[in-house]
Each structure stands twice: as C-alpha cells, then as structure tokens.
Amino acid sequence: MFIAHIPAGYLAASWLHKRGAVAGGLFAACIIGSVFPDIDLLYFYLIDGKSHHHHSYWIHYPVLWLSLSTLSAAWYILSGRRTAALLALAFCANAFLHILLDGIVGDIWLFAPWIDRHYALATVSPGFSPWWLNFILHWSFLFELLITGLAAYIWTRRTKRRQTAFPQGKGHP
C-alpha cells in the first residue's frame, strides 16, 4: 500500500462515527493507527540498513494487532472508561487493518513469530525503475485509488454538510 492507509483509517473512523461511536480524538486514533505499523521504516532505514524486509519486524505481525484489538475490545466492553477504551480499540483495529491492506501485494509474516514465512495475496513483479513504479502500475493500485476516492467523497460530503449546518460566522466550530 502506498497511498491508501490514511484514507482507509478515515473511512474506518467515518464508519464508526456514523454508527454512534463518539469520542474526541476518534478520527485521530483511527488515522494514526492506520499508519502506525510503518513506524518501523525509521528502524529499517536508519538502523537496520535495509537488511530485512520492514514487514518482518514485530510491529508488522498480525498477531500483535489482533491481540491488542481483542484486549482493547474487552476493555471497552468491561470498562466504565469507554472513551479511552474506544480510542485504544480504534487505534489497534486500524493498525490491524494496515497489516491486512499490506497483505494484498506486500509480504506479510502472517504467522509470525511462530513461522518465518511471508505471504501475499498477489505479487508485484519487478520490471520498472524506480521500484515504486512497479506498484503504481500494478492492478492493486486501482484498489488504493478506490479507497482514496471513496474517502475523498465522504470527506467532501461531510464538509459540505457541516458548512450547511454552521454557516460562516454563525457558530462554526
């Protein structure tokens, strides 16, 4: 995934909000969670010297985010501090969504740390230089454009609705 992680996080937040999940910071938690696993790129470039695929680091393990999402869901269900639990769940679930989206054409260590083998739904063959051109010219990039376009559409609709509800100078937050 190149461009769709943040729009996917926005779509997830919009979906949650539409279903009544209201918490200050919900959109931020979803969007930050949707890109958080890629924080390993700092280690990949600055420390590891690109010697391992960045999806092989522990922060890209599906079991991590599935476990944290499950714990956050239990916290949300059992706790009276529902706002914090909701934000934790939104963050972790969107990090898990990040991993799922990466698995479309990116190698994911699906059963790590127990099995050291990567999986991907489809493979992007090298053929173009620079390397990122291979991903942009692959069919999977249409899926990214679809996610991004849908997020842009929903954001535009939401913005117009807010402008109609709060005309300029009339209490617009």
PDB file of C-alpha atoms in Angstrom:
ATOM      1  CA  MET A   1       0.000   0.000   0.000  1.00  0.00           C
ATOM      2  CA  PHE A   2       1.291   3.388  -0.962  1.00  0.00           C
ATOM      3  CA  ILE A   3      -1.483   5.930  -0.584  1.00  0.00           C
ATOM      4  CA  ALA A   4      -4.473   4.140   0.939  1.00  0.00           C
ATOM      5  CA  HIS A   5      -3.558   3.654   4.612  1.00  0.00           C
ATOM      6  CA  ILE A   6      -4.627   7.121   5.788  1.00  0.00           C
ATOM      7  CA  PRO A   7      -7.793   7.166   3.641  1.00  0.00           C
ATOM      8  CA  ALA A   8      -8.664   3.679   4.973  1.00  0.00           C
ATOM      9  CA  GLY A   9      -8.256   4.991   8.522  1.00  0.00           C
ATOM     10  CA  TYR A  10     -10.516   7.917   7.689  1.00  0.00           C
ATOM     11  CA  LEU A  11     -13.132   5.556   6.235  1.00  0.00           C
ATOM     12  CA  ALA A  12     -12.994   3.387   9.362  1.00  0.00           C
ATOM     13  CA  ALA A  13     -13.435   6.452  11.593  1.00  0.00           C
ATOM     14  CA  SER A  14     -16.345   7.678   9.469  1.00  0.00           C
ATOM     15  CA  TRP A  15     -17.987   4.268   9.675  1.00  0.00           C
ATOM     16  CA  LEU A  16     -17.560   4.142  13.473  1.00  0.00           C
ATOM     17  CA  HIS A  17     -18.812   7.714  13.879  1.00  0.00           C
ATOM     18  CA  LYS A  18     -21.878   7.043  11.736  1.00  0.00           C
ATOM     19  CA  ARG A  19     -22.726   4.080  13.976  1.00  0.00           C
ATOM     20  CA  GLY A  20     -22.664   6.196  17.109  1.00  0.00           C
ATOM     21  CA  ALA A  21     -19.063   5.895  18.261  1.00  0.00           C
ATOM     22  CA  VAL A  22     -18.466   9.378  19.559  1.00  0.00           C
ATOM     23  CA  ALA A  23     -15.199  10.327  21.218  1.00  0.00           C
ATOM     24  CA  GLY A  24     -12.922  13.295  20.900  1.00  0.00           C
ATOM     25  CA  GLY A  25      -9.906  12.036  19.012  1.00  0.00           C
ATOM     26  CA  LEU A  26     -11.698   9.150  17.263  1.00  0.00           C
ATOM     27  CA  PHE A  27     -10.612  10.265  13.799  1.00  0.00           C
ATOM     28  CA  ALA A  28      -7.059  10.879  15.013  1.00  0.00           C
ATOM     29  CA  ALA A  29      -6.866   7.458  16.695  1.00  0.00           C
ATOM     30  CA  CYS A  30      -8.060   5.715  13.535  1.00  0.00           C
ATOM     31  CA  ILE A  31      -5.793   7.636  11.178  1.00  0.00           C
ATOM     32  CA  ILE A  32      -2.683   7.374  13.371  1.00  0.00           C
ATOM     33  CA  GLY A  33      -3.370   3.669  13.911  1.00  0.00           C
ATOM     34  CA  SER A  34      -3.755   3.184  10.162  1.00  0.00           C
ATOM     35  CA  VAL A  35      -0.135   4.244   9.538  1.00  0.00           C
ATOM     36  CA  PHE A  36       1.489   3.356  12.864  1.00  0.00           C
ATOM     37  CA  PRO A  37       2.971  -0.024  11.832  1.00  0.00           C
ATOM     38  CA  ASP A  38       5.100   1.814   9.276  1.00  0.00           C
ATOM     39  CA  ILE A  39       6.990   3.499  12.098  1.00  0.00           C
ATOM     40  CA  ASP A  40       9.336   0.548  11.620  1.00  0.00           C
ATOM     41  CA  LEU A  41      10.580   2.297   8.486  1.00  0.00           C
ATOM     42  CA  LEU A  42      12.638   4.550  10.769  1.00  0.00           C
ATOM     43  CA  TYR A  43      14.459   1.482  12.090  1.00  0.00           C
ATOM     44  CA  PHE A  44      14.601  -0.029   8.589  1.00  0.00           C
ATOM     45  CA  TYR A  45      16.362   2.985   7.062  1.00  0.00           C
ATOM     46  CA  LEU A  46      18.272   4.487   9.988  1.00  0.00           C
ATOM     47  CA  ILE A  47      19.489   1.470  11.964  1.00  0.00           C
ATOM     48  CA  ASP A  48      18.978  -1.809  10.107  1.00  0.00           C
ATOM     49  CA  GLY A  49      20.397  -0.544   6.832  1.00  0.00           C
ATOM     50  CA  LYS A  50      17.516  -2.163   4.896  1.00  0.00           C
ATOM     51  CA  SER A  51      18.866  -5.647   5.657  1.00  0.00           C
ATOM     52  CA  HIS A  52      15.415  -7.123   6.418  1.00  0.00           C
ATOM     53  CA  HIS A  53      12.044  -6.512   4.808  1.00  0.00           C
ATOM     54  CA  HIS A  54      10.343  -3.987   7.078  1.00  0.00           C
ATOM     55  CA  HIS A  55       7.215  -6.172   7.197  1.00  0.00           C
ATOM     56  CA  SER A  56       9.286  -8.815   9.007  1.00  0.00           C
ATOM     57  CA  TYR A  57       9.651  -6.625  12.110  1.00  0.00           C
ATOM     58  CA  TRP A  58       7.436  -7.385  15.115  1.00  0.00           C
ATOM     59  CA  ILE A  59       5.368  -4.232  14.661  1.00  0.00           C
ATOM     60  CA  HIS A  60       4.030  -5.708  11.406  1.00  0.00           C
ATOM     61  CA  TYR A  61       2.982  -9.021  12.997  1.00  0.00           C
ATOM     62  CA  PRO A  62      -0.768  -9.554  12.599  1.00  0.00           C
ATOM     63  CA  VAL A  63      -0.939 -11.409  15.926  1.00  0.00           C
ATOM     64  CA  LEU A  64       0.270  -8.278  17.742  1.00  0.00           C
ATOM     65  CA  TRP A  65      -2.521  -6.046  16.434  1.00  0.00           C
ATOM     66  CA  LEU A  66      -5.176  -8.751  16.608  1.00  0.00           C
ATOM     67  CA  SER A  67      -4.250  -9.377  20.267  1.00  0.00           C
ATOM     68  CA  LEU A  68      -4.185  -5.678  21.139  1.00  0.00           C
ATOM     69  CA  SER A  69      -7.511  -5.152  19.339  1.00  0.00           C
ATOM     70  CA  THR A  70      -9.041  -8.045  21.301  1.00  0.00           C
ATOM     71  CA  LEU A  71      -7.737  -6.669  24.608  1.00  0.00           C
ATOM     72  CA  SER A  72      -9.000  -3.191  23.717  1.00  0.00           C
ATOM     73  CA  ALA A  73     -12.426  -4.602  22.811  1.00  0.00           C
ATOM     74  CA  ALA A  74     -12.576  -6.412  26.166  1.00  0.00           C
ATOM     75  CA  TRP A  75     -11.565  -3.184  27.911  1.00  0.00           C
ATOM     76  CA  TYR A  76     -14.277  -1.307  26.015  1.00  0.00           C
ATOM     77  CA  ILE A  77     -16.949  -3.867  26.923  1.00  0.00           C
ATOM     78  CA  LEU A  78     -15.954  -4.281  30.580  1.00  0.00           C
ATOM     79  CA  SER A  79     -14.798  -0.789  31.496  1.00  0.00           C
ATOM     80  CA  GLY A  80     -16.546   2.331  32.577  1.00  0.00           C
ATOM     81  CA  ARG A  81     -13.807   4.379  30.861  1.00  0.00           C
ATOM     82  CA  ARG A  82     -15.346   3.847  27.459  1.00  0.00           C
ATOM     83  CA  THR A  83     -13.755   6.821  25.701  1.00  0.00           C
ATOM     84  CA  ALA A  84     -10.168   5.717  26.353  1.00  0.00           C
ATOM     85  CA  ALA A  85     -11.058   2.114  25.543  1.00  0.00           C
ATOM     86  CA  LEU A  86     -12.787   3.158  22.305  1.00  0.00           C
ATOM     87  CA  LEU A  87      -9.744   5.188  21.231  1.00  0.00           C
ATOM     88  CA  ALA A  88      -7.417   2.264  22.025  1.00  0.00           C
ATOM     89  CA  LEU A  89      -9.658  -0.106  20.080  1.00  0.00           C
ATOM     90  CA  ALA A  90      -9.871   2.292  17.119  1.00  0.00           C
ATOM     91  CA  PHE A  91      -6.090   2.685  17.073  1.00  0.00           C
ATOM     92  CA  CYS A  92      -5.333  -1.053  17.320  1.00  0.00           C
ATOM     93  CA  ALA A  93      -8.039  -2.145  14.880  1.00  0.00           C
ATOM     94  CA  ASN A  94      -6.747   0.333  12.307  1.00  0.00           C
ATOM     95  CA  ALA A  95      -3.189  -0.898  12.789  1.00  0.00           C
ATOM     96  CA  PHE A  96      -4.535  -4.398  12.105  1.00  0.00           C
ATOM     97  CA  LEU A  97      -6.325  -3.022   9.028  1.00  0.00           C
ATOM     98  CA  HIS A  98      -2.947  -1.634   7.915  1.00  0.00           C
ATOM     99  CA  ILE A  99      -1.473  -5.145   8.061  1.00  0.00           C
ATOM    100  CA  LEU A 100      -4.403  -6.594   6.097  1.00  0.00           C
ATOM    101  CA  LEU A 101      -4.039  -3.952   3.404  1.00  0.00           C
ATOM    102  CA  ASP A 102      -0.287  -4.557   3.236  1.00  0.00           C
ATOM    103  CA  GLY A 103      -1.014  -8.232   2.636  1.00  0.00           C
ATOM    104  CA  ILE A 104      -2.655  -7.539  -0.712  1.00  0.00           C
ATOM    105  CA  VAL A 105       0.678  -7.157  -2.528  1.00  0.00           C
ATOM    106  CA  GLY A 106       3.168  -6.812   0.296  1.00  0.00           C
ATOM    107  CA  ASP A 107       4.795  -9.727   2.007  1.00  0.00           C
ATOM    108  CA  ILE A 108       3.277 -10.245   5.453  1.00  0.00           C
ATOM    109  CA  TRP A 109       4.632 -12.666   8.037  1.00  0.00           C
ATOM    110  CA  LEU A 110       1.123 -13.925   8.734  1.00  0.00           C
ATOM    111  CA  PHE A 111       2.034 -16.488  11.395  1.00  0.00           C
ATOM    112  CA  ALA A 112       4.991 -14.711  12.969  1.00  0.00           C
ATOM    113  CA  PRO A 113       6.597 -15.117  15.400  1.00  0.00           C
ATOM    114  CA  TRP A 114       5.953 -18.859  15.137  1.00  0.00           C
ATOM    115  CA  ILE A 115       6.543 -19.374  11.408  1.00  0.00           C
ATOM    116  CA  ASP A 116       9.162 -17.385   9.497  1.00  0.00           C
ATOM    117  CA  ARG A 117       7.395 -17.307   6.126  1.00  0.00           C
ATOM    118  CA  HIS A 118       5.780 -14.440   4.282  1.00  0.00           C
ATOM    119  CA  TYR A 119       2.506 -14.420   2.390  1.00  0.00           C
ATOM    120  CA  ALA A 120       0.851 -12.024  -0.041  1.00  0.00           C
ATOM    121  CA  LEU A 121      -2.403 -12.150  -1.943  1.00  0.00           C
ATOM    122  CA  ALA A 122      -0.629 -11.099  -5.152  1.00  0.00           C
ATOM    123  CA  THR A 123       2.942 -10.452  -6.220  1.00  0.00           C
ATOM    124  CA  VAL A 124       4.258  -7.323  -7.884  1.00  0.00           C
ATOM    125  CA  SER A 125       6.869  -8.296 -10.423  1.00  0.00           C
ATOM    126  CA  PRO A 126       9.889  -6.037 -10.822  1.00  0.00           C
ATOM    127  CA  GLY A 127      10.178  -4.552 -14.256  1.00  0.00           C
ATOM    128  CA  PHE A 128      10.353  -0.811 -13.889  1.00  0.00           C
ATOM    129  CA  SER A 129      12.779   1.612 -12.384  1.00  0.00           C
ATOM    130  CA  PRO A 130      12.354   3.280  -9.936  1.00  0.00           C
ATOM    131  CA  TRP A 131      10.987   0.369  -7.860  1.00  0.00           C
ATOM    132  CA  TRP A 132       7.810   2.160  -6.738  1.00  0.00           C
ATOM    133  CA  LEU A 133       6.633   2.382 -10.351  1.00  0.00           C
ATOM    134  CA  ASN A 134       6.028  -1.384 -10.245  1.00  0.00           C
ATOM    135  CA  PHE A 135       3.418  -0.861  -7.518  1.00  0.00           C
ATOM    136  CA  ILE A 136       1.732   2.125  -9.140  1.00  0.00           C
ATOM    137  CA  LEU A 137       1.379   0.275 -12.451  1.00  0.00           C
ATOM    138  CA  HIS A 138       0.071  -2.906 -10.782  1.00  0.00           C
ATOM    139  CA  TRP A 139      -3.693  -3.667 -10.770  1.00  0.00           C
ATOM    140  CA  SER A 140      -3.759  -3.409  -6.975  1.00  0.00           C
ATOM    141  CA  PHE A 141      -3.148   0.328  -7.205  1.00  0.00           C
ATOM    142  CA  LEU A 142      -6.697   0.674  -8.579  1.00  0.00           C
ATOM    143  CA  PHE A 143      -7.903  -0.662  -5.217  1.00  0.00           C
ATOM    144  CA  GLU A 144      -5.856   2.047  -3.488  1.00  0.00           C
ATOM    145  CA  LEU A 145      -7.357   4.687  -5.770  1.00  0.00           C
ATOM    146  CA  LEU A 146     -10.838   3.367  -4.976  1.00  0.00           C
ATOM    147  CA  ILE A 147     -10.210   3.633  -1.206  1.00  0.00           C
ATOM    148  CA  THR A 148      -8.722   7.106  -1.601  1.00  0.00           C
ATOM    149  CA  GLY A 149     -11.547   8.286  -3.869  1.00  0.00           C
ATOM    150  CA  LEU A 150     -14.214   6.992  -1.501  1.00  0.00           C
ATOM    151  CA  ALA A 151     -12.541   8.719   1.448  1.00  0.00           C
ATOM    152  CA  ALA A 152     -12.320  11.980  -0.522  1.00  0.00           C
ATOM    153  CA  TYR A 153     -16.004  11.699  -1.464  1.00  0.00           C
ATOM    154  CA  ILE A 154     -17.105  11.095   2.138  1.00  0.00           C
ATOM    155  CA  TRP A 155     -14.862  13.876   3.447  1.00  0.00           C
ATOM    156  CA  THR A 156     -16.263  16.313   0.860  1.00  0.00           C
ATOM    157  CA  ARG A 157     -19.837  15.348   1.692  1.00  0.00           C
ATOM    158  CA  ARG A 158     -19.186  15.706   5.420  1.00  0.00           C
ATOM    159  CA  THR A 159     -17.524  19.094   4.960  1.00  0.00           C
ATOM    160  CA  LYS A 160     -20.432  20.400   2.874  1.00  0.00           C
ATOM    161  CA  ARG A 161     -22.931  19.130   5.442  1.00  0.00           C
ATOM    162  CA  ARG A 162     -21.024  20.885   8.246  1.00  0.00           C
ATOM    163  CA  GLN A 163     -20.856  24.141   6.254  1.00  0.00           C
ATOM    164  CA  THR A 164     -24.600  23.984   5.703  1.00  0.00           C
ATOM    165  CA  ALA A 165     -25.267  23.359   9.402  1.00  0.00           C
ATOM    166  CA  PHE A 166     -22.851  26.092  10.549  1.00  0.00           C
ATOM    167  CA  PRO A 167     -22.673  28.938   8.009  1.00  0.00           C
ATOM    168  CA  GLN A 168     -19.624  31.218   8.273  1.00  0.00           C
ATOM    169  CA  GLY A 169     -19.832  33.443  11.325  1.00  0.00           C
ATOM    170  CA  LYS A 170     -22.778  31.574  12.828  1.00  0.00           C
ATOM    171  CA  GLY A 171     -21.068  29.442  15.480  1.00  0.00           C
ATOM    172  CA  HIS A 172     -18.990  27.250  13.206  1.00  0.00           C
ATOM    173  CA  PRO A 173     -16.533  25.407  15.447  1.00  0.00           C
TER     174      PRO A 173
END
